[in-house]
Coordinates of C-alpha atoms and ligand atoms in Angstrom, one line a residue:
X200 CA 12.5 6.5 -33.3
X201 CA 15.8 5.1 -32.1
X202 CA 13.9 3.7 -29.2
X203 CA 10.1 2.2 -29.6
X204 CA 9.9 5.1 -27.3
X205 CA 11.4 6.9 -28.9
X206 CA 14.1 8.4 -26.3
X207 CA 17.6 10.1 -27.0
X208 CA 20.7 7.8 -27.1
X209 CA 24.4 8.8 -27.1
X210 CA 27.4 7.7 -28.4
X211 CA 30.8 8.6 -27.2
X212 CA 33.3 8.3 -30.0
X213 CA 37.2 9.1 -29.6
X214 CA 39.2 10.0 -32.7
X215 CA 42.4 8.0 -32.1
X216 CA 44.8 10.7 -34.6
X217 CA 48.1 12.0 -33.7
X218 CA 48.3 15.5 -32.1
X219 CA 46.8 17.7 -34.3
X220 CA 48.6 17.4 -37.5
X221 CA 47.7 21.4 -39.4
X222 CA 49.9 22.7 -35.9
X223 CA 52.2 20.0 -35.2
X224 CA 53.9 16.4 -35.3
X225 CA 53.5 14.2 -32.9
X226 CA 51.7 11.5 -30.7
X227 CA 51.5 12.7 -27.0
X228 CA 48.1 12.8 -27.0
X229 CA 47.9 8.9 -28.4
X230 CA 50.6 8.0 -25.7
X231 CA 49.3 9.6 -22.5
X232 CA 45.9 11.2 -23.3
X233 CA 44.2 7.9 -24.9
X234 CA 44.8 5.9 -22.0
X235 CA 43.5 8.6 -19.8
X236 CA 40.6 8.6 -21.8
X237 CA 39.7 5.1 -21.8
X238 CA 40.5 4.2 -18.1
X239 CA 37.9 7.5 -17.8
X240 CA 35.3 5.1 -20.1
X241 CA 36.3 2.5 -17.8
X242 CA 35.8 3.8 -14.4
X243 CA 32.3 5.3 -15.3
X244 CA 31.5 2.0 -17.2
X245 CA 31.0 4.1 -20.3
X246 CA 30.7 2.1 -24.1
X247 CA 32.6 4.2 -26.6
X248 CA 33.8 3.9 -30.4
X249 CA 37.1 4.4 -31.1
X250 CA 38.0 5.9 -34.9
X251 CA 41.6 5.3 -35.7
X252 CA 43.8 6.9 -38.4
X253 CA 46.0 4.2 -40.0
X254 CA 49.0 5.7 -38.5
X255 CA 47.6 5.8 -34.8
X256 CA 46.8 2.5 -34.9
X257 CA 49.8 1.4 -35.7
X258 CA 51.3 3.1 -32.5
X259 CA 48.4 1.2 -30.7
X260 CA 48.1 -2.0 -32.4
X261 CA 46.8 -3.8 -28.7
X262 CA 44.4 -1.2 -28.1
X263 CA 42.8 -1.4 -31.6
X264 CA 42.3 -5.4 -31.7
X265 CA 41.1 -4.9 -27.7
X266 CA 38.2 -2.7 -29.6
X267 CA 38.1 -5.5 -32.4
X268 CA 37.6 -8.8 -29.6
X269 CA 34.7 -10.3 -29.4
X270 CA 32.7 -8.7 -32.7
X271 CA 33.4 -5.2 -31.8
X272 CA 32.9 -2.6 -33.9
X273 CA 35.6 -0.1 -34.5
X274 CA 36.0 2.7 -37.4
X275 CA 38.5 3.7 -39.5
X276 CA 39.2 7.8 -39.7
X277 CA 41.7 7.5 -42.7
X278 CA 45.2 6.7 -43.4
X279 CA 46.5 9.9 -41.4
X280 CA 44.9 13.0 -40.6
X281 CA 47.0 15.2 -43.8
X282 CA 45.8 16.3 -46.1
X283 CA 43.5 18.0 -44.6
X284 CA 40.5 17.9 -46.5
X285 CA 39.8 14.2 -48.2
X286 CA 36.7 15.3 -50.6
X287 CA 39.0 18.2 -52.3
X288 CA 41.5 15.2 -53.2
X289 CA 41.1 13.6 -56.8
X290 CA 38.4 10.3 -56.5
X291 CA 40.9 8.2 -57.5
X292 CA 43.0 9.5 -54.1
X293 CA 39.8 9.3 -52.2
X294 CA 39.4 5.8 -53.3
X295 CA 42.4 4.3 -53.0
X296 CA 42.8 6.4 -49.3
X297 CA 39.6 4.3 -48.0
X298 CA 41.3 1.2 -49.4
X299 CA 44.4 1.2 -47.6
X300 CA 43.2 2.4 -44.8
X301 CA 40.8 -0.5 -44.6
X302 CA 43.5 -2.7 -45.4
X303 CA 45.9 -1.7 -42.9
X304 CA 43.6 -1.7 -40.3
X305 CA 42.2 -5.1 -40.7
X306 CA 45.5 -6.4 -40.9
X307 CA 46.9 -4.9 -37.5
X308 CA 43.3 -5.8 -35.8
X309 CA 42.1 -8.8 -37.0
X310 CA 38.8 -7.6 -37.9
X311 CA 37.3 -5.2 -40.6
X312 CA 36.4 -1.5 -39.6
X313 CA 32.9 -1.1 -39.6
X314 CA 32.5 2.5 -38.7
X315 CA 34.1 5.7 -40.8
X316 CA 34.8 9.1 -39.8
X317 CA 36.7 11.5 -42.5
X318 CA 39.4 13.8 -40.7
X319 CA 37.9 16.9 -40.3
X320 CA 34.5 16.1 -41.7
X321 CA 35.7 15.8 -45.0
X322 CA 33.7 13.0 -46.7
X323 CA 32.3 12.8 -50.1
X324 CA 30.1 11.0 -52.5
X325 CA 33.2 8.6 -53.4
X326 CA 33.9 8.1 -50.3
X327 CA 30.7 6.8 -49.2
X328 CA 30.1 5.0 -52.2
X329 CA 33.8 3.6 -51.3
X330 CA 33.0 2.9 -47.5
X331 CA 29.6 0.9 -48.9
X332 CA 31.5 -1.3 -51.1
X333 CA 33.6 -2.2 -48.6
X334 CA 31.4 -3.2 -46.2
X335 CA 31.4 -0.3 -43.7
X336 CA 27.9 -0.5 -41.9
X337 CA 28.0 3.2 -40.5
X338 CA 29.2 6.3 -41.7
X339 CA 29.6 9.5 -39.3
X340 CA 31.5 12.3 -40.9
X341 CA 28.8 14.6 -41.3
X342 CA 27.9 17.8 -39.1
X343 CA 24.7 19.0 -39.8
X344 CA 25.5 22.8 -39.8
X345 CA 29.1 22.7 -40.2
X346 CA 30.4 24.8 -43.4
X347 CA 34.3 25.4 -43.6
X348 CA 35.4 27.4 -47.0
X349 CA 38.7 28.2 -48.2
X350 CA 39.7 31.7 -49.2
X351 CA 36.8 32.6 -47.1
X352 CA 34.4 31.9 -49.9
X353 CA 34.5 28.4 -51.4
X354 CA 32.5 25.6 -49.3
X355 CA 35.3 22.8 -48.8
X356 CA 33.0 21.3 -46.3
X357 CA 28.9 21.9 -46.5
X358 CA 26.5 20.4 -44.0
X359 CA 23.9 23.0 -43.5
X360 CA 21.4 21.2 -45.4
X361 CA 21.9 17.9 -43.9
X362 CA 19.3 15.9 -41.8
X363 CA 20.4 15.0 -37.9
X364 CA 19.2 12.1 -37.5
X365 CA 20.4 8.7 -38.8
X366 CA 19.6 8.1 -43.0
X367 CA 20.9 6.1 -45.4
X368 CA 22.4 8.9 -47.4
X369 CA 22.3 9.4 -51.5
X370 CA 24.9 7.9 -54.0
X371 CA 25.6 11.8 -55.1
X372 CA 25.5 14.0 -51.9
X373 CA 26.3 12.2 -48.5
X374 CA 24.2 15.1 -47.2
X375 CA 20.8 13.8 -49.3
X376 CA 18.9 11.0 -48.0
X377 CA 18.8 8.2 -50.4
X378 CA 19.7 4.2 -51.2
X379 CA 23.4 3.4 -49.9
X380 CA 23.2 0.4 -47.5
X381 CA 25.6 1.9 -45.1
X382 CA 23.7 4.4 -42.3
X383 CA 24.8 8.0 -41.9
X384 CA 24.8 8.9 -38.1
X385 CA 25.1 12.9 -38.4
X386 CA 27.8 14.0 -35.6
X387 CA 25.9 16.4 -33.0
X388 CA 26.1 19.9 -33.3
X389 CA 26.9 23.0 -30.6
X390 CA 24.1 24.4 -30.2
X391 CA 25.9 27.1 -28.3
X392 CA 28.8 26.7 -31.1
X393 CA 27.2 26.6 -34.6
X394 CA 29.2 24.4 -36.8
X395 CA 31.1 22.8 -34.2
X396 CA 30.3 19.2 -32.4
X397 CA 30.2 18.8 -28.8
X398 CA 33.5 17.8 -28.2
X399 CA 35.7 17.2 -25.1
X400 CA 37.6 20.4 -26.1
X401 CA 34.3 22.5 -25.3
X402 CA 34.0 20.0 -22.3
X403 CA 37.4 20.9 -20.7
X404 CA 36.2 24.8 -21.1
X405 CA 32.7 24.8 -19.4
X406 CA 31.2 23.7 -16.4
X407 CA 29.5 20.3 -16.6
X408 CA 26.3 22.8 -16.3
X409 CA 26.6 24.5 -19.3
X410 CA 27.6 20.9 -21.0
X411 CA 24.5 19.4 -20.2
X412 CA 22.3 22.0 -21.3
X413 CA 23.7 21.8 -24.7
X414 CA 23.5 18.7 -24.8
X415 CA 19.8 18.3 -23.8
X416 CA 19.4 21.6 -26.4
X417 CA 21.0 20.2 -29.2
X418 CA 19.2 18.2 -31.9
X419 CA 18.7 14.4 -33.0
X420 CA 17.8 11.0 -31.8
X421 CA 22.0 10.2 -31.1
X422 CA 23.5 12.6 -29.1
X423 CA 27.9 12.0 -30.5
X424 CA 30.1 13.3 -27.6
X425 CA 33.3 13.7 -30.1
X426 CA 36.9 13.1 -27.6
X427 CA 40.5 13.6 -29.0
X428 CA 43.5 11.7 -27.2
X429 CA 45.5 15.3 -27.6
X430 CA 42.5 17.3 -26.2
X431 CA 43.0 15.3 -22.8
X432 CA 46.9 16.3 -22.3
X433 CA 48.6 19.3 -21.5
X434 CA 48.9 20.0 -25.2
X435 CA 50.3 23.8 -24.5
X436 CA 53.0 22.4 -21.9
X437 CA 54.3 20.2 -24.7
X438 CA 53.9 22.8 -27.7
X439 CA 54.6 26.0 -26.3
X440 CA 54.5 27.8 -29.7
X441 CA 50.6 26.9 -30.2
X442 CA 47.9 29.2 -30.1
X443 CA 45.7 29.8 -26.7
X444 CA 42.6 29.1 -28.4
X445 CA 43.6 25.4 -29.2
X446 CA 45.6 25.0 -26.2
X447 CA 43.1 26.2 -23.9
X448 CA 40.8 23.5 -24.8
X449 CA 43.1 20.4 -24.1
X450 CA 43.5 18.9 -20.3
X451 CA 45.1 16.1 -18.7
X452 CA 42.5 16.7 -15.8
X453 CA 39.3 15.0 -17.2
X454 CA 37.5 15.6 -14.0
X455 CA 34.7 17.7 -15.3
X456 CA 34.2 14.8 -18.3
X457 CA 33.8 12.7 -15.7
X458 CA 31.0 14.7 -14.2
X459 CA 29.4 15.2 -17.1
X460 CA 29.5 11.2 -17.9
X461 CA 28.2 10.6 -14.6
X462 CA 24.7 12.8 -15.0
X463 CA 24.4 11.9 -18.6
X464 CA 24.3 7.9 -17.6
X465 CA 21.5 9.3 -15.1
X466 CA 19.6 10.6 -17.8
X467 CA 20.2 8.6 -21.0
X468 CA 21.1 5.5 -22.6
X469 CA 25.0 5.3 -23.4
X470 CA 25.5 3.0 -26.2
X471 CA 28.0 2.1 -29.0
X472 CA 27.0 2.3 -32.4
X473 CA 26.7 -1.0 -33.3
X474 CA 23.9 -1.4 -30.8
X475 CA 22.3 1.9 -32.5
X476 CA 22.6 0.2 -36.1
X477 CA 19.9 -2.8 -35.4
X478 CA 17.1 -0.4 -33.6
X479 CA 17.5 1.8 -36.9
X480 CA 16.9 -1.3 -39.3
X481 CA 14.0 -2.5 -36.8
X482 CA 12.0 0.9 -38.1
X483 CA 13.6 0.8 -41.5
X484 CA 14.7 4.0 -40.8
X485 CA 12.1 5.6 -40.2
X486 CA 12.8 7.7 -37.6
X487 CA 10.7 10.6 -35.9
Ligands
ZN705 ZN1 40.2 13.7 -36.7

């Protein structure tokens, strides 16, 4: 269990990226929506890890070593968010990709990342092999369920198989239990959308209702709520030419996250991950 008694936890984490980069180019959602979101945090006295690609942080370099004061934890999500899927890049990319953006980032905060998230999922063997050499003490890029292929048939990304709660995962398949120091924390799936986490997006679309159901319905000991800054602006008003579907999903009114915070404090622990890392080394992982 998580907890000796062995109740649900969750973890808020924000993907600090620039708007999203396979539609457009640009940082709105860093500028305005980020801020939103973390006043929202702030007003509901909600703990929440913050991933940053390298070039986000670099737009933010106060807000990142604000995450970094006083020992805290913060994650790296890459050098930037292109291209788009990290594990179909050659290992030496891969490796050199979780270098720099470890680098960069300890150099604008102060502080080593301790936390990794691959854009869009994305992560390999290398790169957790990578991210455990260089220190990183959680790894949460994998969404038990999710499967994204290319051409409509090859797997790029394949997490059916993969447990949901926390595991150290395997040298050769990040989707295997097995002996790498660093903990996988499997990102929560939909249960209403297979494949798909419980994100602000589906947030800003439903009634805090529906949001909580899923969220009591959906598997695993740490419930991830995954945020993106773009996802709480306008981001149709300032891309006109983007699709309804994305669009539809993004609002600067976080009202309804803010209910949904509200009941979930009611009803569960929120934490940060680095208070999640110690009470799964207190059971040696073994969880159930
Ligand atoms: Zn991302």
């Amino acid at each position: 269990m998580v907890d000796d008694d062995g109740s649900r936890v969750v973890v808020v984490s924000v993907d600090v990226e620039s708007d999203p980069a396979m539609f457009v180019a640009g940082h709105s959602g860093i500028e305005e929506g980020l801020p939103r979101l973390a006043e929202l945090f702030s007003a509901h006295d909600i703990p929440a890890d913050y991933f940053f690609t390298l070039d986000a942080a670099q737009r933010v370099p106060d807000f990142l070593r604000e995450q970094a004061t006083g020992g805290g934890w913060f994650g790296s999500h890459g050098v930037k968010h292109s291209p788009a899927h990290y594990s179909q890049q050659p290992i030496s990319w891969q490796e050199r990709t979780l270098d720099d953006a470890t680098e960069g980032l300890t150099a604008l905060a102060g502080a080593r990342p301790r936390l990794f998230r691959a854009p869009n999922f994305s992560v390999s063997a290398a790169m957790l092999r990578s991210a455990d050499d260089l220190g990183y003490e959680v790894d949460s890029s994998v969404l038990p369920g999710r499967v994204k292929r290319r051409y409509r048939v090859v797997p790029v990304v394949d997490h059916r198989r993969a447990p949901r709660n926390p595991y150290h995962p395997d040298k050769r398949d990040p989707c295997k239990p097995g002996s790498l120091r660093l903990w996988e924390v499997p990102v929560t799936e939909n249960p209403t959308a297979p494949g798909a986490p419980i994100g602000l997006g589906f947030v800003n679309n439903e009634r805090p209702e529906v949001v909580l159901r899923a969220i009591r319905d959906s598997s695993g000991l740490v419930i991830t709520i995954l945020c993106h800054p773009w996802e709480a602006i306008d981001l149709g008003k300032r891309y006109p030419g983007l699709p309804p579907w994305l669009t539809s999903t993004c609002s600067p009114d976080l009202r309804s996250f803010g209910a949904v915070l509200q009941s979930l404090r009611s009803e569960y622990e929120i934490v940060r991950l680095q208070d999640v890392v110690p009470r799964l080394g207190r059971t040696g992982g073994a969880l159930g």
